[in-house]
PDB file of C-alpha atoms in Angstrom:
ATOM      1  CA  MET A  25      98.470  98.254  93.810  1.00  0.00           C
ATOM      2  CA  PRO A  26      98.174  98.948  97.520  1.00  0.00           C
ATOM      3  CA  ILE A  27      98.427  96.175 100.083  1.00  0.00           C
ATOM      4  CA  ARG A  28      95.221  96.208 102.080  1.00  0.00           C
ATOM      5  CA  PRO A  29      94.928  95.353 105.772  1.00  0.00           C
ATOM      6  CA  LEU A  30      93.611  91.887 106.568  1.00  0.00           C
ATOM      7  CA  VAL A  31      90.435  91.284 108.562  1.00  0.00           C
ATOM      8  CA  PHE A  32      90.925  88.811 111.413  1.00  0.00           C
ATOM      9  CA  SER A  33      88.655  86.152 112.903  1.00  0.00           C
ATOM     10  CA  ASP A  34      87.464  88.347 115.790  1.00  0.00           C
ATOM     11  CA  ASN A  35      85.811  90.708 113.268  1.00  0.00           C
ATOM     12  CA  PRO A  36      82.087  89.873 112.761  1.00  0.00           C
ATOM     13  CA  LEU A  37      82.393  90.904 109.090  1.00  0.00           C
ATOM     14  CA  LEU A  38      84.007  87.514 108.362  1.00  0.00           C
ATOM     15  CA  ARG A  39      80.789  85.788 109.496  1.00  0.00           C
ATOM     16  CA  LYS A  40      78.595  87.533 106.913  1.00  0.00           C
ATOM     17  CA  LYS A  41      77.749  86.250 103.441  1.00  0.00           C
ATOM     18  CA  SER A  42      79.323  88.264 100.682  1.00  0.00           C
ATOM     19  CA  HIS A  43      77.254  89.881  97.912  1.00  0.00           C
ATOM     20  CA  GLN A  44      77.134  88.775  94.283  1.00  0.00           C
ATOM     21  CA  VAL A  45      79.122  91.002  91.944  1.00  0.00           C
ATOM     22  CA  ARG A  46      76.706  92.602  89.475  1.00  0.00           C
ATOM     23  CA  HIS A  47      79.108  94.574  87.228  1.00  0.00           C
ATOM     24  CA  ILE A  48      82.696  94.219  86.091  1.00  0.00           C
ATOM     25  CA  SER A  49      84.068  97.698  86.709  1.00  0.00           C
ATOM     26  CA  PRO A  50      87.431  99.448  87.017  1.00  0.00           C
ATOM     27  CA  ALA A  51      86.886  99.450  90.794  1.00  0.00           C
ATOM     28  CA  LEU A  52      86.467  95.656  90.728  1.00  0.00           C
ATOM     29  CA  ARG A  53      89.648  95.248  88.679  1.00  0.00           C
ATOM     30  CA  GLN A  54      91.493  97.419  91.210  1.00  0.00           C
ATOM     31  CA  LEU A  55      90.089  95.279  94.039  1.00  0.00           C
ATOM     32  CA  ILE A  56      91.399  92.143  92.303  1.00  0.00           C
ATOM     33  CA  ASP A  57      94.856  93.704  91.817  1.00  0.00           C
ATOM     34  CA  ASP A  58      94.921  94.721  95.493  1.00  0.00           C
ATOM     35  CA  MET A  59      93.842  91.222  96.557  1.00  0.00           C
ATOM     36  CA  VAL A  60      96.602  89.580  94.535  1.00  0.00           C
ATOM     37  CA  GLU A  61      99.229  91.957  95.944  1.00  0.00           C
ATOM     38  CA  THR A  62      97.943  91.492  99.513  1.00  0.00           C
ATOM     39  CA  MET A  63      97.855  87.678  99.168  1.00  0.00           C
ATOM     40  CA  ARG A  64     101.367  87.485  97.752  1.00  0.00           C
ATOM     41  CA  THR A  65     102.850  89.934 100.246  1.00  0.00           C
ATOM     42  CA  SER A  66     101.259  87.948 103.085  1.00  0.00           C
ATOM     43  CA  ASN A  67     102.624  84.649 101.668  1.00  0.00           C
ATOM     44  CA  GLY A  68      99.091  83.385 101.143  1.00  0.00           C
ATOM     45  CA  ILE A  69      97.816  80.849  98.637  1.00  0.00           C
ATOM     46  CA  GLY A  70      94.259  82.160  98.534  1.00  0.00           C
ATOM     47  CA  LEU A  71      92.264  85.226  99.514  1.00  0.00           C
ATOM     48  CA  ALA A  72      88.604  86.214  99.499  1.00  0.00           C
ATOM     49  CA  ALA A  73      87.567  89.865  99.193  1.00  0.00           C
ATOM     50  CA  ILE A  74      85.880  89.713 102.610  1.00  0.00           C
ATOM     51  CA  GLN A  75      89.321  89.092 104.141  1.00  0.00           C
ATOM     52  CA  ILE A  76      90.272  92.657 103.223  1.00  0.00           C
ATOM     53  CA  GLY A  77      86.914  94.030 104.330  1.00  0.00           C
ATOM     54  CA  VAL A  78      85.043  93.976 100.997  1.00  0.00           C
ATOM     55  CA  PRO A  79      81.877  91.831 101.197  1.00  0.00           C
ATOM     56  CA  GLU A  80      81.823  90.815  97.519  1.00  0.00           C
ATOM     57  CA  ARG A  81      82.095  87.288  96.109  1.00  0.00           C
ATOM     58  CA  VAL A  82      85.591  87.497  94.640  1.00  0.00           C
ATOM     59  CA  ILE A  83      88.460  85.077  95.283  1.00  0.00           C
ATOM     60  CA  VAL A  84      92.059  84.772  94.156  1.00  0.00           C
ATOM     61  CA  VAL A  85      93.981  81.498  94.370  1.00  0.00           C
ATOM     62  CA  GLU A  86      97.644  80.760  93.696  1.00  0.00           C
ATOM     63  CA  VAL A  87      98.973  77.338  94.630  1.00  0.00           C
ATOM     64  CA  PRO A  88     102.213  75.539  93.797  1.00  0.00           C
ATOM     65  CA  GLU A  89     101.846  73.354  90.740  1.00  0.00           C
ATOM     66  CA  GLU A  90     101.667  69.693  91.757  1.00  0.00           C
ATOM     67  CA  VAL A  91     104.315  67.541  90.109  1.00  0.00           C
ATOM     68  CA  PRO A  92     104.747  63.750  90.080  1.00  0.00           C
ATOM     69  CA  GLU A  93     107.070  62.410  92.816  1.00  0.00           C
ATOM     70  CA  GLU A  94     109.871  61.493  90.380  1.00  0.00           C
ATOM     71  CA  GLU A  95     109.916  65.013  88.926  1.00  0.00           C
ATOM     72  CA  ASP A  96     109.667  66.440  92.456  1.00  0.00           C
ATOM     73  CA  GLN A  97     112.866  64.639  93.503  1.00  0.00           C
ATOM     74  CA  GLU A  98     114.647  65.945  90.398  1.00  0.00           C
ATOM     75  CA  GLU A  99     113.374  69.458  91.183  1.00  0.00           C
ATOM     76  CA  ASP A 100     114.665  69.195  94.767  1.00  0.00           C
ATOM     77  CA  GLN A 101     118.141  68.388  93.440  1.00  0.00           C
ATOM     78  CA  GLU A 102     117.960  71.295  90.983  1.00  0.00           C
ATOM     79  CA  GLU A 103     116.699  73.654  93.717  1.00  0.00           C
ATOM     80  CA  ASP A 104     119.630  72.703  95.920  1.00  0.00           C
ATOM     81  CA  GLN A 105     121.891  73.867  93.101  1.00  0.00           C
ATOM     82  CA  ASN A 106     119.873  77.003  92.343  1.00  0.00           C
ATOM     83  CA  GLU A 107     117.890  78.386  95.302  1.00  0.00           C
ATOM     84  CA  GLU A 108     116.494  81.263  93.198  1.00  0.00           C
ATOM     85  CA  THR A 109     114.279  79.133  90.908  1.00  0.00           C
ATOM     86  CA  PRO A 110     110.627  79.716  91.866  1.00  0.00           C
ATOM     87  CA  ARG A 111     108.262  76.762  91.712  1.00  0.00           C
ATOM     88  CA  PRO A 112     105.556  77.129  89.022  1.00  0.00           C
ATOM     89  CA  THR A 113     102.114  78.054  90.314  1.00  0.00           C
ATOM     90  CA  ILE A 114      98.481  77.717  89.270  1.00  0.00           C
ATOM     91  CA  PHE A 115      96.690  81.079  89.465  1.00  0.00           C
ATOM     92  CA  HIS A 116      92.953  81.852  89.267  1.00  0.00           C
ATOM     93  CA  VAL A 117      90.670  84.808  89.877  1.00  0.00           C
ATOM     94  CA  VAL A 118      87.000  83.856  90.162  1.00  0.00           C
ATOM     95  CA  ILE A 119      84.106  86.282  90.561  1.00  0.00           C
ATOM     96  CA  ASN A 120      80.881  84.884  92.054  1.00  0.00           C
ATOM     97  CA  PRO A 121      82.462  81.458  92.606  1.00  0.00           C
ATOM     98  CA  GLU A 122      80.239  78.435  93.199  1.00  0.00           C
ATOM     99  CA  LEU A 123      80.878  74.735  93.584  1.00  0.00           C
ATOM    100  CA  ALA A 124      79.146  73.280  90.530  1.00  0.00           C
ATOM    101  CA  ARG A 125      80.269  69.713  91.302  1.00  0.00           C
ATOM    102  CA  LYS A 126      82.040  67.983  94.141  1.00  0.00           C
ATOM    103  CA  SER A 127      83.312  64.442  94.470  1.00  0.00           C
ATOM    104  CA  ARG A 128      81.877  61.996  96.939  1.00  0.00           C
ATOM    105  CA  GLN A 129      85.442  61.202  97.931  1.00  0.00           C
ATOM    106  CA  VAL A 130      86.685  63.429 100.751  1.00  0.00           C
ATOM    107  CA  GLU A 131      90.082  63.640 102.360  1.00  0.00           C
ATOM    108  CA  GLU A 132      91.658  65.218 105.384  1.00  0.00           C
ATOM    109  CA  GLY A 133      94.205  67.947 104.831  1.00  0.00           C
ATOM    110  CA  ILE A 134      95.969  70.744 106.662  1.00  0.00           C
ATOM    111  CA  GLU A 135      94.604  74.269 106.362  1.00  0.00           C
ATOM    112  CA  GLY A 136      95.717  77.646 107.582  1.00  0.00           C
ATOM    113  CA  CYS A 137      94.242  81.078 107.022  1.00  0.00           C
ATOM    114  CA  LEU A 138      95.584  84.622 106.855  1.00  0.00           C
ATOM    115  CA  SER A 139      92.538  85.697 108.896  1.00  0.00           C
ATOM    116  CA  VAL A 140      93.211  83.132 111.650  1.00  0.00           C
ATOM    117  CA  PRO A 141      96.875  83.828 112.455  1.00  0.00           C
ATOM    118  CA  GLY A 142      98.813  81.359 114.548  1.00  0.00           C
ATOM    119  CA  TRP A 143      96.634  78.286 113.895  1.00  0.00           C
ATOM    120  CA  ILE A 144      96.310  75.428 111.425  1.00  0.00           C
ATOM    121  CA  GLY A 145      93.986  72.442 111.471  1.00  0.00           C
ATOM    122  CA  GLU A 146      93.010  69.231 109.773  1.00  0.00           C
ATOM    123  CA  VAL A 147      89.863  69.716 107.698  1.00  0.00           C
ATOM    124  CA  SER A 148      87.847  67.257 105.618  1.00  0.00           C
ATOM    125  CA  ARG A 149      87.197  68.493 102.050  1.00  0.00           C
ATOM    126  CA  HIS A 150      86.029  67.055  98.751  1.00  0.00           C
ATOM    127  CA  ARG A 151      88.944  65.575  96.777  1.00  0.00           C
ATOM    128  CA  THR A 152      87.815  67.110  93.469  1.00  0.00           C
ATOM    129  CA  VAL A 153      85.503  70.011  92.688  1.00  0.00           C
ATOM    130  CA  THR A 154      84.337  71.978  89.688  1.00  0.00           C
ATOM    131  CA  VAL A 155      84.151  75.701  90.345  1.00  0.00           C
ATOM    132  CA  LYS A 156      82.093  77.987  88.152  1.00  0.00           C
ATOM    133  CA  GLY A 157      81.973  81.748  88.047  1.00  0.00           C
ATOM    134  CA  LEU A 158      83.304  84.659  86.022  1.00  0.00           C
ATOM    135  CA  ASP A 159      86.836  85.669  85.112  1.00  0.00           C
ATOM    136  CA  PRO A 160      88.020  89.315  85.455  1.00  0.00           C
ATOM    137  CA  GLN A 161      86.712  90.063  81.928  1.00  0.00           C
ATOM    138  CA  GLY A 162      83.227  88.839  82.872  1.00  0.00           C
ATOM    139  CA  LYS A 163      83.433  85.590  80.870  1.00  0.00           C
ATOM    140  CA  GLU A 164      82.020  82.401  82.363  1.00  0.00           C
ATOM    141  CA  VAL A 165      84.618  79.916  83.591  1.00  0.00           C
ATOM    142  CA  ARG A 166      84.491  76.335  84.846  1.00  0.00           C
ATOM    143  CA  ILE A 167      87.582  75.054  86.606  1.00  0.00           C
ATOM    144  CA  LYS A 168      88.047  71.402  87.527  1.00  0.00           C
ATOM    145  CA  ALA A 169      90.354  71.140  90.517  1.00  0.00           C
ATOM    146  CA  GLU A 170      91.764  68.383  92.672  1.00  0.00           C
ATOM    147  CA  GLY A 171      94.059  68.071  95.660  1.00  0.00           C
ATOM    148  CA  LEU A 172      95.393  71.308  97.144  1.00  0.00           C
ATOM    149  CA  LEU A 173      93.784  73.488  94.462  1.00  0.00           C
ATOM    150  CA  ALA A 174      90.358  71.973  95.222  1.00  0.00           C
ATOM    151  CA  ARG A 175      90.952  72.468  98.947  1.00  0.00           C
ATOM    152  CA  VAL A 176      91.873  76.141  98.532  1.00  0.00           C
ATOM    153  CA  PHE A 177      88.842  76.805  96.315  1.00  0.00           C
ATOM    154  CA  GLN A 178      86.544  75.279  98.958  1.00  0.00           C
ATOM    155  CA  HIS A 179      88.259  77.278 101.717  1.00  0.00           C
ATOM    156  CA  GLU A 180      87.882  80.588  99.850  1.00  0.00           C
ATOM    157  CA  ILE A 181      84.279  79.914  98.812  1.00  0.00           C
ATOM    158  CA  ASP A 182      83.558  79.206 102.497  1.00  0.00           C
ATOM    159  CA  HIS A 183      84.839  82.732 103.253  1.00  0.00           C
ATOM    160  CA  CYS A 184      82.256  84.096 100.802  1.00  0.00           C
ATOM    161  CA  ASP A 185      79.604  82.289 102.877  1.00  0.00           C
ATOM    162  CA  GLY A 186      80.867  83.502 106.265  1.00  0.00           C
ATOM    163  CA  ILE A 187      82.529  80.202 107.222  1.00  0.00           C
ATOM    164  CA  LEU A 188      86.065  79.866 108.607  1.00  0.00           C
ATOM    165  CA  PHE A 189      88.120  76.671 108.412  1.00  0.00           C
ATOM    166  CA  ILE A 190      88.065  76.415 112.218  1.00  0.00           C
ATOM    167  CA  ASP A 191      84.263  76.039 112.018  1.00  0.00           C
ATOM    168  CA  ARG A 192      84.783  72.751 110.165  1.00  0.00           C
ATOM    169  CA  ILE A 193      86.999  71.222 112.883  1.00  0.00           C
ATOM    170  CA  GLU A 194      85.009  69.347 115.511  1.00  0.00           C
ATOM    171  CA  ASP A 195      87.901  67.581 117.224  1.00  0.00           C
ATOM    172  CA  SER A 196      90.131  69.898 119.281  1.00  0.00           C
ATOM    173  CA  GLU A 197      92.995  67.416 118.704  1.00  0.00           C
ATOM    174  CA  LYS A 198      92.982  68.461 115.032  1.00  0.00           C
ATOM    175  CA  ILE A 199      94.013  72.083 115.486  1.00  0.00           C
ATOM    176  CA  TRP A 200      97.572  73.232 116.241  1.00  0.00           C
ATOM    177  CA  PRO A 201      99.370  76.504 116.967  1.00  0.00           C
ATOM    178  CA  VAL A 202     102.078  77.596 114.502  1.00  0.00           C
ATOM    179  CA  PRO A 203     104.254  80.696 114.325  1.00  0.00           C
ATOM    180  CA  GLU A 204     102.305  83.583 112.810  1.00  0.00           C
ATOM    181  CA  GLY A 205     102.964  83.894 109.107  1.00  0.00           C
ATOM    182  CA  GLU A 206     103.538  80.156 108.602  1.00  0.00           C
ATOM    183  CA  GLU A 207      99.879  79.072 108.439  1.00  0.00           C
ATOM    184  CA  GLU A 208      99.502  78.881 104.672  1.00  0.00           C
ATOM    185  CA  ALA A 209     103.030  77.528 104.167  1.00  0.00           C
ATOM    186  CA  ALA A 210     101.987  74.552 106.324  1.00  0.00           C
ATOM    187  CA  GLU A 211      98.845  74.231 104.224  1.00  0.00           C
ATOM    188  CA  ALA A 212     100.785  74.265 100.954  1.00  0.00           C
ATOM    189  CA  ALA A 213     103.225  71.674 102.330  1.00  0.00           C
ATOM    190  CA  GLN A 214     100.360  69.682 103.929  1.00  0.00           C
ATOM    191  CA  GLU A 215     102.506  69.150 107.030  1.00  0.00           C
ATOM    192  CA  VAL A 216     101.324  68.797 110.606  1.00  0.00           C
ATOM    193  CA  PRO A 217     103.630  70.687 112.966  1.00  0.00           C
ATOM    194  CA  ARG A 218     105.728  68.623 115.332  1.00  0.00           C
ATOM    195  CA  GLN A 219     104.719  69.022 118.949  1.00  0.00           C
TER     196      GLN A 219
END
């Protein structure tokens, strides 16, 4: 599974709409494997095929599992004792993803992007969404998502439509520089950097 080079925001390819996938093929499965490896190696929590130069509607998402605050405090104590324990994640691959439903309720949240290194921003997104598409075997899926998972799905589907998160920020006070490589960590933690 080779790690593929990322496409950055100065590349006009990121502004084009990606094509629908017509066939589930071995080449598509290899693309998905490469996307997962590239996302994980880059410490990402989501990746669209266009971000590695392939204009097809395919996304991979892997976010930390959200836990109630009480359990989170217990986990923090356990992690202090054992730094090697990885936090459970929610993982999805969706081919031809679409937002089938979206809540009226929206919320602000922090986003970063592997294709926009060195920047994060506060973006308004729907609190809950239902995503429909195909899984890697070509079976129809419907995924109800909320919170960070919903945010990442919306972010990656935007990539399929040629939209970057920075396009959704109108107020220049809501975008901040961060060290390269820490964009999606800030998104997962939902933390605004200290100035």
